[in-house]
């Protein structure tokens, strides 16, 4: 044990050091609402640069993992930038009276859209009040009667001519409901049908011939009657149109006066004129006709469908630039859609059924999109690039959308856009898009890289406390300084670093909210350190079923792990399992066998395809290390099998290579290894120990097993010396180390680990290039030389 003391870590080195007094002072300091970023200076600089660049192509790609607070930080920064920018225009679609399939847009100042609709609705009200009442005007009625009288004069004059000829022929002319007929006259008296039937056949035939001749004369005389009627109708329509135009003129003038500065509105009102005249003539030209038509047609609804503008985005003049986040970037959600309705079996649409998308809402401002979700939507990325290059929004059906049978379609006029797109995506996606899309760099010139870890300094510490205080204030929480200190430790643990905090600040806030539950359960109005610890323990308990099952299997002997004694060719390695959101460490036995042969080190995990590439690489390095370490003056020739026992899943990573080489040397030398000590670490060909990941989970996984079996003061773990800065261990482990019941050893070379595990000096090369005979390395050299001699002897025979 005396040899091991040089490698032991003190309990003060097992976690970050925090100044409780400093945290208390920060908790008492005033609130600072300007704290939006905690660290992330590089990303903040990129955001400021990208958002202030108004040139084409300077859109942003925000690179970082979810829960790092990137969305919140971006939104907070955008809120400040957007406030000082002017509110962009509102856009609306109106009816194109020349071609209803191609609606046109009108640009309005912020806040004018609703007023424009109200003005058009008021115009419709006045229109319905004006018509058909305008036709009751005495001047109109007089002119109408003149037209009717002119027609009647021509008609009566023609009938008088026919009637005089009829009298000459002994016939009387009758007119009833527009129908003209003739009757025989004898002695100045028209005959009845009975009297006519009593006449002689010859007389009756004479009358028939006369009537036939008169009917021919009547037709010739009234030959121009359709022309007279057409002239009368045309004059009547002309009179109605003049009356309508005279009545409409002041109404339209009032609207034009209101929107004198809006050229688009003025053009719309002028284009609307002819359509309005036709609609009034069709539905409101005559009061009697109008009443009949109102039974079948809702005139107000017809006018609204033709005249009311369709506002795509409503803004208030004091809003500033819009900030829009689109969580589901489908084609319709980004570019808008055209809705359809069914009318008597046919599918119908109009300009009033156009619905704006996220681009319309964010036009003149900022649009945030999750890049990973965007790439999953077919056709959206290509259309978005086209919109950014052309600087206009085209509303069209997405690629591959089935055509609607028997449907009328629209092609709305493209709306100009001035927008800043902010894509949020992973590091892998950013580099993938750079490699495979040549247009990506042209359109997204600014990269905002959010770091995973934030180096701790006074500014970051102040920001961390301020954000916690701000969150607590917003959610009406009270929190103590010792609870904040525990939140710091939690963030250190997530970062696995004693001098860096995790950028996943959302997890800290989540832990704070969960701690409130335990505070309320204890009847406290303030969250203390104990509540944060209970929250962490509660989460561990809720997600710890799998890790407890592993521990139970080891306790029951289902998985063979020794935590005491010495054995040859066996050692406890440390592994980390990640299942869903559960991460825990568990020991795994490493075993090795050595025999005469020339196969070298055989990786059993690799042979059965359970070991992945990095693990196989770590095992292959063992041959290089053994050769350079022991076989400088002889041919290294041996066979060995090495395996991680009772492992039935895929194994990746080279963190077992330090344990594997120690186990292999034990099998070569027959020197037993201390089973109370578990090991983790990666090595290179020169025997230097390299850092590994998950060091805290690995140590705690083995500690839990030792604690369950009973701490003896002999147990401990070996880790790379370079991992000291990553230690953020639980209070249970730190207390056990302080009490001398558990030990953590740090090593820089394989020889350091061998010294700890065997209790013997590893041995260093002498000036003559040899290791001491009783050292581990000396015995290993001797054994390997003997195996080589055996193999060479067998070859000779």
Tab-separated table of C-alpha atoms in Angstrom, residues 18-388:
chain	number	residue	atom	x	y	z
A	18	UNK	CA	-16.832	27.272	-5.222
A	19	UNK	CA	-16.749	30.344	-3.001
A	20	UNK	CA	-19.966	30.300	-0.975
A	21	UNK	CA	-19.520	33.920	0.127
A	22	UNK	CA	-19.283	35.086	-3.475
A	23	UNK	CA	-22.518	33.289	-4.377
A	24	UNK	CA	-24.271	34.847	-1.375
A	25	UNK	CA	-23.164	38.312	-2.474
A	26	UNK	CA	-24.367	37.678	-6.019
A	27	UNK	CA	-27.738	36.541	-4.685
A	28	UNK	CA	-28.070	39.824	-2.770
A	29	UNK	CA	-27.064	41.940	-5.768
A	30	UNK	CA	-29.683	43.778	-7.819
A	31	UNK	CA	-31.335	42.233	-10.883
A	32	UNK	CA	-29.756	42.910	-14.265
A	33	UNK	CA	-32.297	42.520	-17.075
A	34	UNK	CA	-29.573	42.935	-19.713
A	35	UNK	CA	-28.103	39.495	-19.025
A	36	UNK	CA	-29.170	37.466	-22.056
A	37	UNK	CA	-26.071	35.399	-22.701
A	38	UNK	CA	-24.114	33.260	-20.248
A	39	UNK	CA	-20.753	33.029	-21.899
A	40	UNK	CA	-21.083	32.280	-25.641
A	41	UNK	CA	-19.177	35.449	-26.609
A	42	UNK	CA	-18.293	33.974	-29.996
A	43	UNK	CA	-21.935	33.225	-30.793
A	44	UNK	CA	-23.031	36.616	-29.475
A	45	UNK	CA	-20.555	38.426	-31.725
A	46	UNK	CA	-21.743	36.409	-34.738
A	47	UNK	CA	-25.386	37.201	-33.959
A	48	UNK	CA	-24.720	40.921	-33.646
A	49	UNK	CA	-22.790	40.923	-36.911
A	50	UNK	CA	-25.346	38.842	-38.833
A	51	UNK	CA	-28.385	40.735	-37.616
A	52	UNK	CA	-26.876	44.146	-38.437
A	53	UNK	CA	-25.770	43.116	-41.949
A	54	UNK	CA	-28.526	44.154	-44.320
A	55	UNK	CA	-26.876	42.846	-47.479
A	56	UNK	CA	-28.283	39.868	-49.384
A	57	UNK	CA	-27.041	36.466	-48.294
A	58	UNK	CA	-26.186	37.335	-44.690
A	59	UNK	CA	-28.638	34.923	-43.137
A	60	UNK	CA	-27.544	33.010	-40.045
A	61	UNK	CA	-26.953	29.380	-39.190
A	62	UNK	CA	-26.936	28.849	-35.430
A	63	UNK	CA	-24.877	25.758	-34.678
A	64	UNK	CA	-25.370	23.997	-31.383
A	65	UNK	CA	-27.161	21.196	-29.628
A	66	UNK	CA	-30.731	21.485	-28.264
A	67	UNK	CA	-31.216	22.618	-24.645
A	68	UNK	CA	-28.089	24.809	-24.785
A	69	UNK	CA	-30.369	27.837	-24.545
A	70	UNK	CA	-29.691	28.923	-28.114
A	71	UNK	CA	-33.371	29.560	-28.895
A	72	UNK	CA	-33.923	31.564	-25.710
A	73	UNK	CA	-30.708	33.533	-26.144
A	74	UNK	CA	-31.465	34.289	-29.787
A	75	UNK	CA	-35.010	35.343	-28.966
A	76	UNK	CA	-33.849	37.624	-26.141
A	77	UNK	CA	-31.281	39.255	-28.417
A	78	UNK	CA	-33.773	39.610	-31.261
A	79	UNK	CA	-36.305	41.275	-28.974
A	80	UNK	CA	-33.826	44.065	-28.317
A	81	UNK	CA	-32.880	44.434	-31.987
A	82	UNK	CA	-36.473	44.258	-33.236
A	83	UNK	CA	-37.709	47.016	-30.917
A	84	UNK	CA	-35.500	49.656	-32.490
A	85	UNK	CA	-36.490	48.681	-36.040
A	86	UNK	CA	-39.497	50.163	-37.773
A	87	UNK	CA	-42.614	48.047	-38.095
A	88	UNK	CA	-42.804	46.586	-41.620
A	89	UNK	CA	-45.735	46.941	-43.988
A	90	UNK	CA	-48.873	44.850	-44.025
A	91	UNK	CA	-49.646	42.893	-47.166
A	92	UNK	CA	-53.047	41.991	-48.524
A	93	UNK	CA	-54.425	40.314	-51.621
A	94	UNK	CA	-57.288	41.902	-53.553
A	95	UNK	CA	-59.415	40.761	-56.450
A	96	UNK	CA	-57.912	41.174	-59.899
A	97	UNK	CA	-61.041	42.259	-61.787
A	98	UNK	CA	-59.425	41.641	-65.156
A	99	UNK	CA	-58.281	38.095	-64.291
A	100	UNK	CA	-59.682	36.626	-61.074
A	101	UNK	CA	-57.170	33.740	-61.234
A	102	UNK	CA	-54.239	36.072	-60.566
A	103	UNK	CA	-54.993	38.113	-57.417
A	104	UNK	CA	-52.802	41.176	-56.908
A	105	UNK	CA	-51.227	42.432	-53.699
A	106	UNK	CA	-51.432	45.820	-51.981
A	107	UNK	CA	-48.825	47.061	-49.523
A	108	UNK	CA	-50.211	49.003	-46.573
A	109	UNK	CA	-48.595	50.780	-43.658
A	110	UNK	CA	-48.602	48.915	-40.332
A	111	UNK	CA	-52.027	49.041	-38.692
A	112	UNK	CA	-53.891	50.129	-41.859
A	113	UNK	CA	-55.086	46.671	-42.905
A	114	UNK	CA	-58.039	46.490	-40.525
A	115	UNK	CA	-58.947	50.095	-41.290
A	116	UNK	CA	-58.894	49.316	-45.032
A	117	UNK	CA	-61.296	46.419	-44.472
A	118	UNK	CA	-63.560	48.611	-42.339
A	119	UNK	CA	-63.581	51.313	-45.026
A	120	UNK	CA	-64.545	48.808	-47.739
A	121	UNK	CA	-67.266	47.364	-45.489
A	122	UNK	CA	-68.589	50.864	-44.870
A	123	UNK	CA	-68.479	51.480	-48.618
A	124	UNK	CA	-70.607	48.360	-49.162
A	125	UNK	CA	-73.081	49.584	-46.544
A	126	UNK	CA	-73.380	52.933	-48.283
A	127	UNK	CA	-73.652	51.178	-51.651
A	128	UNK	CA	-76.587	49.079	-50.449
A	129	UNK	CA	-78.210	52.190	-48.985
A	130	UNK	CA	-77.694	54.068	-52.241
A	131	UNK	CA	-79.059	51.373	-54.527
A	132	UNK	CA	-81.715	50.799	-55.676
A	133	UNK	CA	-82.835	54.039	-53.986
A	134	UNK	CA	-80.827	56.021	-56.540
A	135	UNK	CA	-83.289	54.940	-59.201
A	136	UNK	CA	-86.117	56.743	-57.381
A	137	UNK	CA	-84.567	60.043	-58.441
A	138	UNK	CA	-87.172	62.149	-60.354
A	139	UNK	CA	-84.705	62.848	-63.119
A	140	UNK	CA	-84.102	59.134	-63.628
A	141	UNK	CA	-87.793	58.330	-63.555
A	142	UNK	CA	-88.560	61.107	-66.055
A	143	UNK	CA	-85.900	59.909	-68.485
A	144	UNK	CA	-87.088	56.360	-68.024
A	145	UNK	CA	-90.658	57.377	-68.879
A	146	UNK	CA	-89.439	59.231	-71.968
A	147	UNK	CA	-87.740	56.054	-73.199
A	148	UNK	CA	-90.895	54.053	-72.494
A	149	UNK	CA	-93.059	56.709	-74.144
A	150	UNK	CA	-90.950	56.785	-77.303
A	151	UNK	CA	-91.331	53.047	-77.586
A	152	UNK	CA	-95.084	53.211	-76.930
A	153	UNK	CA	-95.585	55.982	-79.529
A	154	UNK	CA	-93.996	53.871	-82.232
A	155	UNK	CA	-95.973	50.872	-81.154
A	156	UNK	CA	-99.326	52.713	-80.945
A	157	UNK	CA	-98.768	54.394	-84.314
A	158	UNK	CA	-98.228	51.015	-85.947
A	159	UNK	CA	-101.348	49.589	-84.297
A	160	UNK	CA	-103.425	52.602	-85.423
A	161	UNK	CA	-102.414	51.940	-89.015
A	162	UNK	CA	-103.411	48.298	-88.725
A	163	UNK	CA	-106.666	49.195	-86.975
A	164	UNK	CA	-107.735	51.613	-89.730
A	165	UNK	CA	-107.078	48.951	-92.345
A	166	UNK	CA	-109.046	46.454	-90.269
A	167	UNK	CA	-112.066	48.760	-90.140
A	168	UNK	CA	-111.916	49.119	-93.902
A	169	UNK	CA	-112.080	45.319	-94.111
A	170	UNK	CA	-115.026	45.074	-91.689
A	171	UNK	CA	-112.950	43.852	-88.806
A	172	UNK	CA	-112.301	45.112	-85.286
A	173	UNK	CA	-108.812	45.057	-83.655
A	174	UNK	CA	-108.378	43.881	-80.046
A	175	UNK	CA	-105.197	44.112	-77.895
A	176	UNK	CA	-104.946	42.225	-74.636
A	177	UNK	CA	-101.729	41.601	-72.670
A	178	UNK	CA	-99.556	42.392	-75.663
A	179	UNK	CA	-101.499	40.025	-77.959
A	180	UNK	CA	-103.361	41.450	-81.008
A	181	UNK	CA	-106.487	39.730	-82.426
A	182	UNK	CA	-109.270	40.525	-84.961
A	183	UNK	CA	-113.109	40.055	-84.853
A	184	UNK	CA	-115.722	40.341	-87.698
A	185	UNK	CA	-118.010	43.405	-87.648
A	186	UNK	CA	-121.537	43.500	-89.189
A	187	UNK	CA	-123.662	46.598	-89.030
A	188	UNK	CA	-121.033	48.230	-86.780
A	189	UNK	CA	-121.272	45.487	-84.171
A	190	UNK	CA	-118.542	42.872	-83.495
A	191	UNK	CA	-119.823	39.337	-83.736
A	192	UNK	CA	-119.582	36.816	-80.940
A	193	UNK	CA	-118.336	33.309	-81.574
A	194	UNK	CA	-121.946	32.012	-81.564
A	195	UNK	CA	-123.086	34.642	-84.003
A	196	UNK	CA	-120.061	34.032	-86.233
A	197	UNK	CA	-120.847	30.310	-86.333
A	198	UNK	CA	-124.383	31.023	-87.659
A	199	UNK	CA	-123.034	32.853	-90.713
A	200	UNK	CA	-122.982	31.161	-94.018
A	201	UNK	CA	-119.870	29.270	-94.942
A	202	UNK	CA	-119.117	31.719	-97.703
A	203	UNK	CA	-119.280	34.695	-95.336
A	204	UNK	CA	-117.113	32.971	-92.766
A	205	UNK	CA	-114.495	32.190	-95.378
A	206	UNK	CA	-114.431	35.805	-96.495
A	207	UNK	CA	-113.765	36.912	-92.950
A	208	UNK	CA	-111.018	34.260	-92.604
A	209	UNK	CA	-109.305	35.565	-95.725
A	210	UNK	CA	-109.512	39.167	-94.480
A	211	UNK	CA	-108.129	38.233	-91.065
A	212	UNK	CA	-105.277	36.350	-92.717
A	213	UNK	CA	-104.406	39.338	-94.855
A	214	UNK	CA	-104.529	41.647	-91.802
A	215	UNK	CA	-102.217	39.379	-89.816
A	216	UNK	CA	-99.720	39.543	-92.655
A	217	UNK	CA	-100.069	43.319	-92.713
A	218	UNK	CA	-99.680	43.396	-88.889
A	219	UNK	CA	-96.452	41.458	-89.057
A	220	UNK	CA	-95.104	43.717	-91.763
A	221	UNK	CA	-96.081	46.806	-89.816
A	222	UNK	CA	-94.487	45.510	-86.563
A	223	UNK	CA	-91.426	44.128	-88.303
A	224	UNK	CA	-89.179	46.665	-86.537
A	225	UNK	CA	-90.709	45.995	-83.099
A	226	UNK	CA	-87.643	43.955	-81.842
A	227	UNK	CA	-85.396	46.811	-82.938
A	228	UNK	CA	-87.588	49.279	-81.058
A	229	UNK	CA	-87.408	47.077	-77.958
A	230	UNK	CA	-83.638	46.687	-78.246
A	231	UNK	CA	-83.191	50.418	-78.615
A	232	UNK	CA	-85.409	50.989	-75.612
A	233	UNK	CA	-83.442	48.406	-73.554
A	234	UNK	CA	-80.115	49.877	-74.598
A	235	UNK	CA	-81.282	53.356	-73.748
A	236	UNK	CA	-82.574	52.041	-70.447
A	237	UNK	CA	-79.230	50.353	-69.643
A	238	UNK	CA	-77.346	53.444	-70.679
A	239	UNK	CA	-79.542	55.517	-68.417
A	240	UNK	CA	-79.038	53.060	-65.546
A	241	UNK	CA	-75.286	53.037	-66.062
A	242	UNK	CA	-75.140	56.816	-66.084
A	243	UNK	CA	-77.235	56.918	-62.946
A	244	UNK	CA	-75.042	54.298	-61.239
A	245	UNK	CA	-71.833	56.049	-62.264
A	246	UNK	CA	-73.123	59.394	-61.051
A	247	UNK	CA	-74.095	57.833	-57.718
A	248	UNK	CA	-70.830	55.881	-57.383
A	249	UNK	CA	-68.552	58.761	-58.247
A	250	UNK	CA	-68.793	60.586	-54.917
A	251	UNK	CA	-68.594	57.310	-52.981
A	252	UNK	CA	-65.361	56.285	-54.699
A	253	UNK	CA	-64.010	59.813	-54.452
A	254	UNK	CA	-64.372	59.670	-50.691
A	255	UNK	CA	-62.326	56.443	-50.562
A	256	UNK	CA	-59.715	57.792	-52.968
A	257	UNK	CA	-59.361	60.895	-50.815
A	258	UNK	CA	-58.616	58.728	-47.741
A	259	UNK	CA	-55.936	56.690	-49.545
A	260	UNK	CA	-54.378	59.380	-51.690
A	261	UNK	CA	-50.856	58.308	-50.704
A	262	UNK	CA	-51.461	54.576	-51.363
A	263	UNK	CA	-50.993	54.054	-55.071
A	264	UNK	CA	-51.972	50.387	-54.801
A	265	UNK	CA	-55.306	51.238	-53.177
A	266	UNK	CA	-56.035	53.982	-55.730
A	267	UNK	CA	-55.384	51.531	-58.577
A	268	UNK	CA	-57.619	48.948	-56.912
A	269	UNK	CA	-60.465	51.469	-56.581
A	270	UNK	CA	-60.168	52.504	-60.219
A	271	UNK	CA	-60.101	48.878	-61.390
A	272	UNK	CA	-63.136	48.199	-59.187
A	273	UNK	CA	-65.284	50.840	-60.923
A	274	UNK	CA	-66.477	48.854	-63.955
A	275	UNK	CA	-67.141	45.732	-61.919
A	276	UNK	CA	-69.178	47.714	-59.409
A	277	UNK	CA	-71.322	49.183	-62.178
A	278	UNK	CA	-72.005	45.708	-63.600
A	279	UNK	CA	-72.815	44.267	-60.169
A	280	UNK	CA	-75.231	47.090	-59.313
A	281	UNK	CA	-76.919	46.693	-62.682
A	282	UNK	CA	-77.200	42.950	-62.146
A	283	UNK	CA	-78.362	42.891	-58.538
A	284	UNK	CA	-79.550	46.404	-57.622
A	285	UNK	CA	-80.719	48.067	-60.873
A	286	UNK	CA	-84.451	47.835	-60.161
A	287	UNK	CA	-86.052	47.618	-56.743
A	288	UNK	CA	-88.627	45.051	-57.798
A	289	UNK	CA	-86.034	42.921	-59.516
A	290	UNK	CA	-83.697	43.329	-56.551
A	291	UNK	CA	-86.307	42.004	-54.156
A	292	UNK	CA	-86.762	38.951	-56.347
A	293	UNK	CA	-83.018	38.389	-56.629
A	294	UNK	CA	-82.431	38.862	-52.907
A	295	UNK	CA	-84.527	35.759	-52.351
A	296	UNK	CA	-81.903	33.696	-54.203
A	297	UNK	CA	-78.740	35.803	-53.780
A	298	UNK	CA	-77.271	37.495	-50.724
A	299	UNK	CA	-76.129	40.706	-52.389
A	300	UNK	CA	-73.986	41.792	-49.430
A	301	UNK	CA	-72.136	38.481	-49.436
A	302	UNK	CA	-71.535	38.731	-53.187
A	303	UNK	CA	-70.118	42.229	-52.797
A	304	UNK	CA	-67.911	41.187	-49.893
A	305	UNK	CA	-66.526	38.221	-51.826
A	306	UNK	CA	-65.542	40.561	-54.654
A	307	UNK	CA	-64.368	43.643	-52.768
A	308	UNK	CA	-63.161	42.912	-49.219
A	309	UNK	CA	-59.321	42.721	-49.135
A	310	UNK	CA	-57.617	39.621	-47.675
A	311	UNK	CA	-55.054	40.791	-45.076
A	312	UNK	CA	-52.222	38.257	-44.781
A	313	UNK	CA	-50.561	39.731	-41.698
A	314	UNK	CA	-51.906	42.222	-39.174
A	315	UNK	CA	-49.396	44.482	-37.428
A	316	UNK	CA	-49.470	47.293	-34.927
A	317	UNK	CA	-47.468	50.403	-35.654
A	318	UNK	CA	-45.499	50.111	-32.383
A	319	UNK	CA	-44.645	46.393	-32.701
A	320	UNK	CA	-41.269	46.765	-34.378
A	321	UNK	CA	-39.810	44.044	-36.582
A	322	UNK	CA	-41.647	40.697	-36.274
A	323	UNK	CA	-39.924	37.641	-34.770
A	324	UNK	CA	-41.475	34.359	-35.890
A	325	UNK	CA	-40.487	30.838	-34.863
A	326	UNK	CA	-41.924	28.078	-37.035
A	327	UNK	CA	-41.800	24.760	-35.112
A	328	UNK	CA	-43.190	22.711	-38.005
A	329	UNK	CA	-41.603	24.002	-41.229
A	330	UNK	CA	-43.867	22.247	-43.724
A	331	UNK	CA	-44.360	23.737	-47.173
A	332	UNK	CA	-47.737	25.294	-46.335
A	333	UNK	CA	-46.597	26.567	-42.948
A	334	UNK	CA	-43.641	28.366	-44.560
A	335	UNK	CA	-45.079	29.609	-47.857
A	336	UNK	CA	-48.798	29.755	-47.051
A	337	UNK	CA	-51.640	27.894	-48.701
A	338	UNK	CA	-54.691	28.345	-50.894
A	339	UNK	CA	-57.815	26.852	-49.365
A	340	UNK	CA	-60.685	25.335	-51.322
A	341	UNK	CA	-64.403	24.883	-50.713
A	342	UNK	CA	-66.960	22.698	-52.428
A	343	UNK	CA	-69.836	24.333	-54.282
A	344	UNK	CA	-72.380	21.983	-55.878
A	345	UNK	CA	-69.780	19.284	-56.439
A	346	UNK	CA	-67.112	21.619	-57.826
A	347	UNK	CA	-64.065	22.737	-55.874
A	348	UNK	CA	-63.861	26.514	-55.701
A	349	UNK	CA	-61.383	29.060	-54.393
A	350	UNK	CA	-60.821	32.814	-54.490
A	351	UNK	CA	-58.335	35.444	-53.403
A	352	UNK	CA	-60.086	35.591	-50.012
A	353	UNK	CA	-59.062	31.983	-49.360
A	354	UNK	CA	-55.322	32.688	-49.550
A	355	UNK	CA	-53.625	32.119	-46.184
A	356	UNK	CA	-50.183	33.486	-45.370
A	357	UNK	CA	-47.284	31.386	-44.070
A	358	UNK	CA	-44.331	32.046	-41.789
A	359	UNK	CA	-42.544	34.018	-44.523
A	360	UNK	CA	-45.506	36.393	-44.772
A	361	UNK	CA	-45.699	36.795	-40.986
A	362	UNK	CA	-41.957	37.407	-40.636
A	363	UNK	CA	-41.626	39.630	-43.732
A	364	UNK	CA	-39.587	42.656	-42.712
A	365	UNK	CA	-38.254	40.838	-39.640
A	366	UNK	CA	-36.761	37.519	-38.543
A	367	UNK	CA	-37.763	33.896	-39.093
A	368	UNK	CA	-36.343	31.104	-36.905
A	369	UNK	CA	-36.461	27.512	-38.194
A	370	UNK	CA	-35.053	24.217	-36.916
A	371	UNK	CA	-32.792	23.139	-39.774
A	372	UNK	CA	-33.044	19.433	-38.950
A	373	UNK	CA	-36.856	19.568	-39.209
A	374	UNK	CA	-36.653	21.703	-42.352
A	375	UNK	CA	-34.567	19.120	-44.188
A	376	UNK	CA	-37.163	16.434	-43.458
A	377	UNK	CA	-39.824	18.332	-45.431
A	378	UNK	CA	-39.805	17.562	-49.181
A	379	UNK	CA	-39.295	20.525	-51.467
A	380	UNK	CA	-39.194	23.171	-48.734
A	381	UNK	CA	-35.424	23.754	-48.743
A	382	UNK	CA	-35.215	24.289	-52.514
A	383	UNK	CA	-38.232	26.612	-52.482
A	384	UNK	CA	-36.804	28.556	-49.543
A	385	UNK	CA	-33.522	29.087	-51.364
A	386	UNK	CA	-35.433	30.275	-54.435
A	387	UNK	CA	-37.406	32.746	-52.315
A	388	UNK	CA	-34.207	34.135	-50.773
